[in-house]
PDB file of C-alpha atoms in Angstrom:
ATOM      1  CA  UNK A  30      78.756  21.969 299.663  1.00 89.00           C
ATOM      2  CA  UNK A  31      77.580  19.399 297.111  1.00 94.00           C
ATOM      3  CA  UNK A  32      73.885  18.686 296.652  1.00 97.00           C
ATOM      4  CA  UNK A  33      72.381  15.746 294.814  1.00 96.00           C
ATOM      5  CA  UNK A  34      70.719  16.291 291.409  1.00 97.00           C
ATOM      6  CA  UNK A  35      67.027  15.489 291.994  1.00 98.00           C
ATOM      7  CA  UNK A  36      65.380  15.696 288.554  1.00 98.00           C
ATOM      8  CA  UNK A  37      62.091  13.973 289.360  1.00 98.00           C
ATOM      9  CA  UNK A  38      61.428  15.620 292.745  1.00 98.00           C
ATOM     10  CA  UNK A  39      62.395  19.034 291.374  1.00 98.00           C
ATOM     11  CA  UNK A  40      60.230  18.662 288.256  1.00 98.00           C
ATOM     12  CA  UNK A  41      57.178  17.485 290.229  1.00 98.00           C
ATOM     13  CA  UNK A  42      57.803  20.198 292.839  1.00 98.00           C
ATOM     14  CA  UNK A  43      57.955  22.779 290.053  1.00 98.00           C
ATOM     15  CA  UNK A  44      54.726  21.468 288.516  1.00 98.00           C
ATOM     16  CA  UNK A  45      52.989  21.758 291.920  1.00 98.00           C
ATOM     17  CA  UNK A  46      54.252  25.340 292.336  1.00 98.00           C
ATOM     18  CA  UNK A  47      52.700  26.020 288.923  1.00 98.00           C
ATOM     19  CA  UNK A  48      49.373  24.403 289.850  1.00 98.00           C
ATOM     20  CA  UNK A  49      49.182  26.505 293.049  1.00 98.00           C
ATOM     21  CA  UNK A  50      50.005  29.614 291.000  1.00 98.00           C
ATOM     22  CA  UNK A  51      47.255  28.890 288.458  1.00 98.00           C
ATOM     23  CA  UNK A  52      44.780  28.052 291.234  1.00 98.00           C
ATOM     24  CA  UNK A  53      45.263  31.513 292.772  1.00 98.00           C
ATOM     25  CA  UNK A  54      44.573  33.143 289.388  1.00 98.00           C
ATOM     26  CA  UNK A  55      41.462  30.968 288.946  1.00 98.00           C
ATOM     27  CA  UNK A  56      40.176  31.711 292.464  1.00 98.00           C
ATOM     28  CA  UNK A  57      40.853  35.383 292.983  1.00 97.00           C
ATOM     29  CA  UNK A  58      42.617  36.589 289.838  1.00 98.00           C
ATOM     30  CA  UNK A  59      46.009  37.475 291.363  1.00 98.00           C
ATOM     31  CA  UNK A  60      49.576  36.690 290.388  1.00 98.00           C
ATOM     32  CA  UNK A  61      51.470  34.509 292.895  1.00 98.00           C
ATOM     33  CA  UNK A  62      54.381  36.834 293.688  1.00 97.00           C
ATOM     34  CA  UNK A  63      55.879  36.071 297.091  1.00 98.00           C
ATOM     35  CA  UNK A  64      57.165  39.629 297.666  1.00 97.00           C
ATOM     36  CA  UNK A  65      53.790  41.258 297.017  1.00 96.00           C
ATOM     37  CA  UNK A  66      51.896  38.609 298.976  1.00 98.00           C
ATOM     38  CA  UNK A  67      54.152  39.116 302.004  1.00 98.00           C
ATOM     39  CA  UNK A  68      54.096  42.933 301.986  1.00 97.00           C
ATOM     40  CA  UNK A  69      50.344  42.966 301.313  1.00 97.00           C
ATOM     41  CA  UNK A  70      49.769  40.498 304.152  1.00 97.00           C
ATOM     42  CA  UNK A  71      51.582  42.794 306.582  1.00 97.00           C
ATOM     43  CA  UNK A  72      50.047  46.150 305.538  1.00 93.00           C
ATOM     44  CA  UNK A  73      47.295  47.366 303.311  1.00 81.00           C
ATOM     45  CA  UNK A  74      43.587  47.123 302.861  1.00 88.00           C
ATOM     46  CA  UNK A  75      43.382  43.571 301.576  1.00 92.00           C
ATOM     47  CA  UNK A  76      45.316  41.353 303.986  1.00 96.00           C
ATOM     48  CA  UNK A  77      42.915  38.460 304.571  1.00 96.00           C
ATOM     49  CA  UNK A  78      43.386  36.406 301.415  1.00 97.00           C
ATOM     50  CA  UNK A  79      47.156  36.910 301.520  1.00 98.00           C
ATOM     51  CA  UNK A  80      47.330  35.651 305.114  1.00 98.00           C
ATOM     52  CA  UNK A  81      45.321  32.577 304.088  1.00 98.00           C
ATOM     53  CA  UNK A  82      47.716  31.962 301.211  1.00 98.00           C
ATOM     54  CA  UNK A  83      50.743  32.377 303.524  1.00 98.00           C
ATOM     55  CA  UNK A  84      49.210  29.935 306.004  1.00 98.00           C
ATOM     56  CA  UNK A  85      48.980  27.405 303.191  1.00 98.00           C
ATOM     57  CA  UNK A  86      52.561  28.113 302.095  1.00 98.00           C
ATOM     58  CA  UNK A  87      54.070  27.542 305.533  1.00 98.00           C
ATOM     59  CA  UNK A  88      52.027  24.346 305.941  1.00 98.00           C
ATOM     60  CA  UNK A  89      53.847  22.954 302.900  1.00 98.00           C
ATOM     61  CA  UNK A  90      56.985  21.673 304.670  1.00 98.00           C
ATOM     62  CA  UNK A  91      54.907  19.860 307.330  1.00 98.00           C
ATOM     63  CA  UNK A  92      52.618  18.189 304.814  1.00 98.00           C
ATOM     64  CA  UNK A  93      55.833  17.229 303.013  1.00 98.00           C
ATOM     65  CA  UNK A  94      57.023  15.706 306.307  1.00 98.00           C
ATOM     66  CA  UNK A  95      53.781  13.723 306.600  1.00 98.00           C
ATOM     67  CA  UNK A  96      54.332  12.397 303.091  1.00 97.00           C
ATOM     68  CA  UNK A  97      58.061  11.654 303.268  1.00 97.00           C
ATOM     69  CA  UNK A  98      58.929  11.457 306.972  1.00 97.00           C
ATOM     70  CA  UNK A  99      61.306  14.432 306.992  1.00 98.00           C
ATOM     71  CA  UNK A 100      61.156  18.197 306.770  1.00 98.00           C
ATOM     72  CA  UNK A 101      62.843  19.650 303.655  1.00 98.00           C
ATOM     73  CA  UNK A 102      66.590  20.261 304.075  1.00 98.00           C
ATOM     74  CA  UNK A 103      67.655  23.867 304.697  1.00 98.00           C
ATOM     75  CA  UNK A 104      71.447  24.147 304.462  1.00 98.00           C
ATOM     76  CA  UNK A 105      72.748  27.720 304.745  1.00 98.00           C
ATOM     77  CA  UNK A 106      76.192  28.343 303.275  1.00 97.00           C
ATOM     78  CA  UNK A 107      76.865  31.697 304.956  1.00 97.00           C
ATOM     79  CA  UNK A 108      76.953  32.880 308.567  1.00 97.00           C
ATOM     80  CA  UNK A 109      74.200  34.741 310.374  1.00 97.00           C
ATOM     81  CA  UNK A 110      75.668  38.241 309.810  1.00 97.00           C
ATOM     82  CA  UNK A 111      75.822  37.738 306.051  1.00 98.00           C
ATOM     83  CA  UNK A 112      72.345  36.238 306.156  1.00 98.00           C
ATOM     84  CA  UNK A 113      70.949  39.439 307.716  1.00 98.00           C
ATOM     85  CA  UNK A 114      72.777  41.650 305.226  1.00 98.00           C
ATOM     86  CA  UNK A 115      71.600  39.468 302.340  1.00 98.00           C
ATOM     87  CA  UNK A 116      68.035  39.554 303.628  1.00 98.00           C
ATOM     88  CA  UNK A 117      68.006  43.359 303.603  1.00 98.00           C
ATOM     89  CA  UNK A 118      69.461  43.370 300.067  1.00 98.00           C
ATOM     90  CA  UNK A 119      66.899  40.850 298.790  1.00 98.00           C
ATOM     91  CA  UNK A 120      64.009  42.747 300.400  1.00 98.00           C
ATOM     92  CA  UNK A 121      65.097  46.102 298.972  1.00 98.00           C
ATOM     93  CA  UNK A 122      65.961  44.738 295.533  1.00 98.00           C
ATOM     94  CA  UNK A 123      62.719  42.808 295.107  1.00 98.00           C
ATOM     95  CA  UNK A 124      60.704  45.856 296.203  1.00 98.00           C
ATOM     96  CA  UNK A 125      62.495  48.277 293.854  1.00 98.00           C
ATOM     97  CA  UNK A 126      62.366  45.675 291.079  1.00 98.00           C
ATOM     98  CA  UNK A 127      58.634  45.041 291.712  1.00 96.00           C
ATOM     99  CA  UNK A 128      59.048  41.305 292.099  1.00 96.00           C
ATOM    100  CA  UNK A 129      61.158  38.215 292.586  1.00 95.00           C
ATOM    101  CA  UNK A 130      61.563  34.683 291.261  1.00 97.00           C
ATOM    102  CA  UNK A 131      57.870  33.829 291.695  1.00 97.00           C
ATOM    103  CA  UNK A 132      56.294  37.132 290.615  1.00 97.00           C
ATOM    104  CA  UNK A 133      58.578  37.894 287.647  1.00 98.00           C
ATOM    105  CA  UNK A 134      60.236  34.532 286.984  1.00 97.00           C
ATOM    106  CA  UNK A 135      57.079  32.398 286.961  1.00 98.00           C
ATOM    107  CA  UNK A 136      53.918  34.567 286.760  1.00 98.00           C
ATOM    108  CA  UNK A 137      55.289  37.434 284.667  1.00 98.00           C
ATOM    109  CA  UNK A 138      57.240  35.173 282.314  1.00 98.00           C
ATOM    110  CA  UNK A 139      54.122  33.012 281.853  1.00 98.00           C
ATOM    111  CA  UNK A 140      52.204  36.170 280.865  1.00 97.00           C
ATOM    112  CA  UNK A 141      55.077  37.085 278.501  1.00 97.00           C
ATOM    113  CA  UNK A 142      55.354  40.438 280.292  1.00 97.00           C
ATOM    114  CA  UNK A 143      58.322  42.368 278.827  1.00 97.00           C
ATOM    115  CA  UNK A 144      59.057  43.856 282.270  1.00 98.00           C
ATOM    116  CA  UNK A 145      59.224  40.416 283.851  1.00 98.00           C
ATOM    117  CA  UNK A 146      61.362  38.946 281.069  1.00 98.00           C
ATOM    118  CA  UNK A 147      63.884  41.782 281.535  1.00 98.00           C
ATOM    119  CA  UNK A 148      63.768  41.509 285.349  1.00 98.00           C
ATOM    120  CA  UNK A 149      64.238  37.726 285.290  1.00 98.00           C
ATOM    121  CA  UNK A 150      67.182  37.916 282.878  1.00 98.00           C
ATOM    122  CA  UNK A 151      68.817  40.618 285.028  1.00 98.00           C
ATOM    123  CA  UNK A 152      68.475  38.811 288.368  1.00 98.00           C
ATOM    124  CA  UNK A 153      69.408  35.380 286.988  1.00 98.00           C
ATOM    125  CA  UNK A 154      72.598  36.820 285.443  1.00 98.00           C
ATOM    126  CA  UNK A 155      73.428  38.844 288.583  1.00 98.00           C
ATOM    127  CA  UNK A 156      72.889  35.824 290.825  1.00 98.00           C
ATOM    128  CA  UNK A 157      75.171  33.734 288.612  1.00 98.00           C
ATOM    129  CA  UNK A 158      77.854  36.434 288.564  1.00 98.00           C
ATOM    130  CA  UNK A 159      77.609  36.845 292.357  1.00 98.00           C
ATOM    131  CA  UNK A 160      77.989  33.108 292.975  1.00 98.00           C
ATOM    132  CA  UNK A 161      80.922  32.927 290.555  1.00 97.00           C
ATOM    133  CA  UNK A 162      82.709  35.873 292.175  1.00 97.00           C
ATOM    134  CA  UNK A 163      82.162  34.555 295.719  1.00 97.00           C
ATOM    135  CA  UNK A 164      83.191  30.968 294.938  1.00 96.00           C
ATOM    136  CA  UNK A 165      85.841  31.297 292.232  1.00 96.00           C
ATOM    137  CA  UNK A 166      87.288  34.830 292.404  1.00 95.00           C
ATOM    138  CA  UNK A 167      87.177  35.769 296.103  1.00 91.00           C
ATOM    139  CA  UNK A 168      87.053  32.219 297.448  1.00 80.00           C
ATOM    140  CA  UNK A 169      89.031  30.563 294.621  1.00 63.00           C
TER     141      UNK A 169
ATOM    142  CA  UNK B  22      35.042  28.017 300.359  1.00 91.00           C
ATOM    143  CA  UNK B  23      37.191  30.711 298.765  1.00 94.00           C
ATOM    144  CA  UNK B  24      39.581  30.722 301.707  1.00 96.00           C
ATOM    145  CA  UNK B  25      39.779  26.934 301.661  1.00 98.00           C
ATOM    146  CA  UNK B  26      40.846  26.972 297.996  1.00 98.00           C
ATOM    147  CA  UNK B  27      43.296  29.823 298.650  1.00 98.00           C
ATOM    148  CA  UNK B  28      44.802  27.844 301.524  1.00 98.00           C
ATOM    149  CA  UNK B  29      45.146  24.853 299.197  1.00 98.00           C
ATOM    150  CA  UNK B  30      46.811  27.024 296.515  1.00 98.00           C
ATOM    151  CA  UNK B  31      49.341  28.190 299.106  1.00 98.00           C
ATOM    152  CA  UNK B  32      49.819  24.629 300.302  1.00 98.00           C
ATOM    153  CA  UNK B  33      50.547  23.367 296.782  1.00 98.00           C
ATOM    154  CA  UNK B  34      53.106  26.169 296.381  1.00 98.00           C
ATOM    155  CA  UNK B  35      54.721  25.444 299.772  1.00 98.00           C
ATOM    156  CA  UNK B  36      54.748  21.692 299.199  1.00 98.00           C
ATOM    157  CA  UNK B  37      56.260  22.231 295.746  1.00 98.00           C
ATOM    158  CA  UNK B  38      58.982  24.458 297.209  1.00 98.00           C
ATOM    159  CA  UNK B  39      59.726  21.784 299.849  1.00 98.00           C
ATOM    160  CA  UNK B  40      59.788  18.884 297.397  1.00 98.00           C
ATOM    161  CA  UNK B  41      61.787  20.688 294.704  1.00 98.00           C
ATOM    162  CA  UNK B  42      64.607  21.933 296.949  1.00 98.00           C
ATOM    163  CA  UNK B  43      63.915  25.638 296.266  1.00 97.00           C
ATOM    164  CA  UNK B  44      63.852  26.224 300.022  1.00 98.00           C
ATOM    165  CA  UNK B  45      67.410  24.893 300.403  1.00 98.00           C
ATOM    166  CA  UNK B  46      69.986  27.652 299.789  1.00 98.00           C
ATOM    167  CA  UNK B  47      72.840  25.171 299.217  1.00 98.00           C
ATOM    168  CA  UNK B  48      70.898  23.551 296.375  1.00 98.00           C
ATOM    169  CA  UNK B  49      69.796  26.855 294.833  1.00 98.00           C
ATOM    170  CA  UNK B  50      73.348  28.251 294.849  1.00 98.00           C
ATOM    171  CA  UNK B  51      74.710  25.071 293.281  1.00 98.00           C
ATOM    172  CA  UNK B  52      72.461  25.658 290.275  1.00 98.00           C
ATOM    173  CA  UNK B  53      74.349  28.871 289.598  1.00 98.00           C
ATOM    174  CA  UNK B  54      77.767  27.298 290.242  1.00 97.00           C
ATOM    175  CA  UNK B  55      78.254  25.755 286.811  1.00 95.00           C
ATOM    176  CA  UNK B  56      82.023  26.054 287.259  1.00 93.00           C
ATOM    177  CA  UNK B  57      81.947  24.190 290.589  1.00 95.00           C
ATOM    178  CA  UNK B  58      79.483  21.927 292.418  1.00 96.00           C
ATOM    179  CA  UNK B  59      76.778  22.254 289.735  1.00 97.00           C
ATOM    180  CA  UNK B  60      73.283  20.902 290.507  1.00 98.00           C
ATOM    181  CA  UNK B  61      70.921  21.496 287.537  1.00 98.00           C
ATOM    182  CA  UNK B  62      67.748  20.758 289.591  1.00 98.00           C
ATOM    183  CA  UNK B  63      66.581  24.379 289.651  1.00 97.00           C
ATOM    184  CA  UNK B  64      66.023  24.488 285.887  1.00 97.00           C
ATOM    185  CA  UNK B  65      63.434  21.725 286.317  1.00 98.00           C
ATOM    186  CA  UNK B  66      61.751  23.593 289.176  1.00 98.00           C
ATOM    187  CA  UNK B  67      61.483  26.865 287.268  1.00 98.00           C
ATOM    188  CA  UNK B  68      60.759  25.110 283.975  1.00 98.00           C
ATOM    189  CA  UNK B  69      58.033  22.931 285.490  1.00 98.00           C
ATOM    190  CA  UNK B  70      56.419  25.896 287.260  1.00 98.00           C
ATOM    191  CA  UNK B  71      56.681  28.118 284.191  1.00 98.00           C
ATOM    192  CA  UNK B  72      55.211  25.651 281.683  1.00 98.00           C
ATOM    193  CA  UNK B  73      52.318  24.775 284.039  1.00 98.00           C
ATOM    194  CA  UNK B  74      51.583  28.446 284.696  1.00 98.00           C
ATOM    195  CA  UNK B  75      51.897  29.378 281.004  1.00 98.00           C
ATOM    196  CA  UNK B  76      49.302  26.780 280.005  1.00 98.00           C
ATOM    197  CA  UNK B  77      47.076  27.299 283.072  1.00 98.00           C
ATOM    198  CA  UNK B  78      46.992  31.111 282.713  1.00 98.00           C
ATOM    199  CA  UNK B  79      45.932  30.746 279.070  1.00 98.00           C
ATOM    200  CA  UNK B  80      42.965  28.653 280.117  1.00 98.00           C
ATOM    201  CA  UNK B  81      42.012  30.703 283.203  1.00 98.00           C
ATOM    202  CA  UNK B  82      42.446  34.167 281.663  1.00 98.00           C
ATOM    203  CA  UNK B  83      40.012  33.262 278.859  1.00 97.00           C
ATOM    204  CA  UNK B  84      37.265  33.336 281.491  1.00 97.00           C
ATOM    205  CA  UNK B  85      35.459  36.670 281.982  1.00 97.00           C
ATOM    206  CA  UNK B  86      36.433  36.788 285.672  1.00 98.00           C
ATOM    207  CA  UNK B  87      37.997  34.625 288.405  1.00 98.00           C
ATOM    208  CA  UNK B  88      35.686  32.254 290.276  1.00 98.00           C
ATOM    209  CA  UNK B  89      35.427  34.322 293.472  1.00 97.00           C
ATOM    210  CA  UNK B  90      36.005  37.917 292.397  1.00 97.00           C
ATOM    211  CA  UNK B  91      34.551  40.432 289.946  1.00 97.00           C
ATOM    212  CA  UNK B  92      37.718  40.874 287.866  1.00 98.00           C
ATOM    213  CA  UNK B  93      41.336  39.736 287.424  1.00 98.00           C
ATOM    214  CA  UNK B  94      43.999  41.827 289.169  1.00 97.00           C
ATOM    215  CA  UNK B  95      46.913  41.771 286.745  1.00 97.00           C
ATOM    216  CA  UNK B  96      49.953  44.064 287.000  1.00 94.00           C
ATOM    217  CA  UNK B  97      49.493  46.969 284.593  1.00 92.00           C
ATOM    218  CA  UNK B  98      52.884  48.742 284.486  1.00 92.00           C
ATOM    219  CA  UNK B  99      54.703  48.469 281.150  1.00 91.00           C
ATOM    220  CA  UNK B 100      57.726  50.636 282.020  1.00 94.00           C
ATOM    221  CA  UNK B 101      61.210  49.147 281.753  1.00 96.00           C
ATOM    222  CA  UNK B 102      63.252  51.628 283.753  1.00 96.00           C
ATOM    223  CA  UNK B 103      66.261  51.929 286.032  1.00 97.00           C
ATOM    224  CA  UNK B 104      64.143  51.015 289.056  1.00 97.00           C
ATOM    225  CA  UNK B 105      63.115  47.674 287.534  1.00 98.00           C
ATOM    226  CA  UNK B 106      66.593  46.815 286.279  1.00 98.00           C
ATOM    227  CA  UNK B 107      68.521  48.168 289.278  1.00 98.00           C
ATOM    228  CA  UNK B 108      66.167  46.544 291.774  1.00 98.00           C
ATOM    229  CA  UNK B 109      66.364  43.202 289.981  1.00 98.00           C
ATOM    230  CA  UNK B 110      70.169  43.410 289.865  1.00 98.00           C
ATOM    231  CA  UNK B 111      70.328  44.130 293.614  1.00 98.00           C
ATOM    232  CA  UNK B 112      67.907  41.272 294.271  1.00 98.00           C
ATOM    233  CA  UNK B 113      70.159  38.963 292.241  1.00 98.00           C
ATOM    234  CA  UNK B 114      73.191  39.933 294.326  1.00 98.00           C
ATOM    235  CA  UNK B 115      71.313  39.146 297.556  1.00 98.00           C
ATOM    236  CA  UNK B 116      70.012  35.860 296.151  1.00 98.00           C
ATOM    237  CA  UNK B 117      73.538  34.929 295.039  1.00 98.00           C
ATOM    238  CA  UNK B 118      75.014  35.723 298.460  1.00 98.00           C
ATOM    239  CA  UNK B 119      72.424  33.862 300.544  1.00 98.00           C
ATOM    240  CA  UNK B 120      70.641  31.384 298.238  1.00 98.00           C
ATOM    241  CA  UNK B 121      67.261  32.514 299.595  1.00 98.00           C
ATOM    242  CA  UNK B 122      64.565  34.219 297.513  1.00 97.00           C
ATOM    243  CA  UNK B 123      61.199  35.326 298.946  1.00 98.00           C
ATOM    244  CA  UNK B 124      59.174  32.474 297.411  1.00 98.00           C
ATOM    245  CA  UNK B 125      61.721  29.893 298.525  1.00 98.00           C
ATOM    246  CA  UNK B 126      62.167  31.152 302.059  1.00 98.00           C
ATOM    247  CA  UNK B 127      58.562  31.837 303.129  1.00 98.00           C
ATOM    248  CA  UNK B 128      57.335  28.205 303.147  1.00 98.00           C
ATOM    249  CA  UNK B 129      60.374  26.948 305.080  1.00 98.00           C
ATOM    250  CA  UNK B 130      59.737  29.518 307.845  1.00 98.00           C
ATOM    251  CA  UNK B 131      57.792  26.731 309.518  1.00 98.00           C
ATOM    252  CA  UNK B 132      60.939  24.583 309.811  1.00 98.00           C
ATOM    253  CA  UNK B 133      62.097  27.153 312.383  1.00 97.00           C
ATOM    254  CA  UNK B 134      65.663  27.109 311.013  1.00 97.00           C
ATOM    255  CA  UNK B 135      67.486  30.125 312.561  1.00 97.00           C
ATOM    256  CA  UNK B 136      68.966  31.189 309.204  1.00 98.00           C
ATOM    257  CA  UNK B 137      65.464  31.285 307.679  1.00 98.00           C
ATOM    258  CA  UNK B 138      64.019  33.340 310.529  1.00 98.00           C
ATOM    259  CA  UNK B 139      66.915  35.822 310.495  1.00 98.00           C
ATOM    260  CA  UNK B 140      66.886  36.161 306.708  1.00 98.00           C
ATOM    261  CA  UNK B 141      63.126  36.691 306.585  1.00 98.00           C
ATOM    262  CA  UNK B 142      63.169  39.286 309.363  1.00 98.00           C
ATOM    263  CA  UNK B 143      65.931  41.196 307.585  1.00 98.00           C
ATOM    264  CA  UNK B 144      64.130  40.840 304.245  1.00 98.00           C
ATOM    265  CA  UNK B 145      60.936  42.344 305.685  1.00 98.00           C
ATOM    266  CA  UNK B 146      63.048  45.207 307.057  1.00 98.00           C
ATOM    267  CA  UNK B 147      64.566  45.737 303.594  1.00 98.00           C
ATOM    268  CA  UNK B 148      61.154  45.618 301.927  1.00 98.00           C
ATOM    269  CA  UNK B 149      59.683  48.276 304.185  1.00 97.00           C
ATOM    270  CA  UNK B 150      62.798  50.464 304.028  1.00 98.00           C
ATOM    271  CA  UNK B 151      62.540  50.375 300.217  1.00 98.00           C
ATOM    272  CA  UNK B 152      58.800  51.075 300.317  1.00 97.00           C
ATOM    273  CA  UNK B 153      59.398  54.116 302.543  1.00 97.00           C
ATOM    274  CA  UNK B 154      62.165  55.414 300.236  1.00 97.00           C
ATOM    275  CA  UNK B 155      60.045  54.879 297.107  1.00 97.00           C
ATOM    276  CA  UNK B 156      57.033  56.542 298.724  1.00 96.00           C
ATOM    277  CA  UNK B 157      59.089  59.533 299.896  1.00 96.00           C
ATOM    278  CA  UNK B 158      60.432  60.022 296.369  1.00 95.00           C
ATOM    279  CA  UNK B 159      56.942  59.671 294.883  1.00 95.00           C
ATOM    280  CA  UNK B 160      55.638  62.292 297.305  1.00 94.00           C
ATOM    281  CA  UNK B 161      58.327  64.734 296.163  1.00 94.00           C
ATOM    282  CA  UNK B 162      57.833  63.974 292.449  1.00 92.00           C
ATOM    283  CA  UNK B 163      54.215  63.620 291.325  1.00 87.00           C
ATOM    284  CA  UNK B 164      55.318  61.720 288.177  1.00 85.00           C
ATOM    285  CA  UNK B 165      57.040  58.918 290.107  1.00 88.00           C
ATOM    286  CA  UNK B 166      54.999  55.803 290.927  1.00 89.00           C
ATOM    287  CA  UNK B 167      54.717  54.591 294.522  1.00 90.00           C
ATOM    288  CA  UNK B 168      55.681  51.065 295.655  1.00 90.00           C
ATOM    289  CA  UNK B 169      53.867  48.432 293.605  1.00 87.00           C
ATOM    290  CA  UNK B 170      54.697  45.192 295.396  1.00 87.00           C
TER     291      UNK B 170
END
């Protein structure tokens, strides 16, 4: 499925993700890692601020709709069974790896954390290899 | 006041995900498909977020403490081990299969798309299965760290 290259929207969107990430550090002194925020919002001693943050996150698409007239596109490329399997894999991998694209790829990289630089390189390469194998080896 | 600012921080993140296309698996996967239907947008999303955070963290972390707490809560582990690398590799496989990562999928939960709801439910199941496995291993081996996300 082709998608249109959206340089301006993606750059501004990325800048806003960064501003939200910095704002959390300024306010409460935490990294903006989606995996840790979600697990900490569900269990643990300190759920309140994470639930507030999540409420803000899920408001994003609707404020985007107010601004543009449409919700953001969500176009899955796999069926529901694969989606469930992939969800389990992502959840387990991000937990064992102590983070995901936001925690390692943005916050950790910005702190020049060696752990996050290694983690980001590993998952970016593995994602690329996985996409290549699915689309050009298996599906080619 | 603190919760209002935290809500706004989450909103900026969720709006940025929506605007950038990070919540759209087709777009995310096309970034990685250089040999096929390549869409370079994701480099601008990650680049824009990373540069902003890099500069912003340098300013904020110079302060003695955050505005509404006694101290910063930064990750302290320095270990590069099989758990970090293996976990990240497994995460990459799942991201490459589905096109959803945790930060991309959480904001678009509110679109109610069935794929998003299913993926997120399964992801939470995977997270807590991994936490239980890590905790069980840490209980058996005093030197092993418990779950840290």
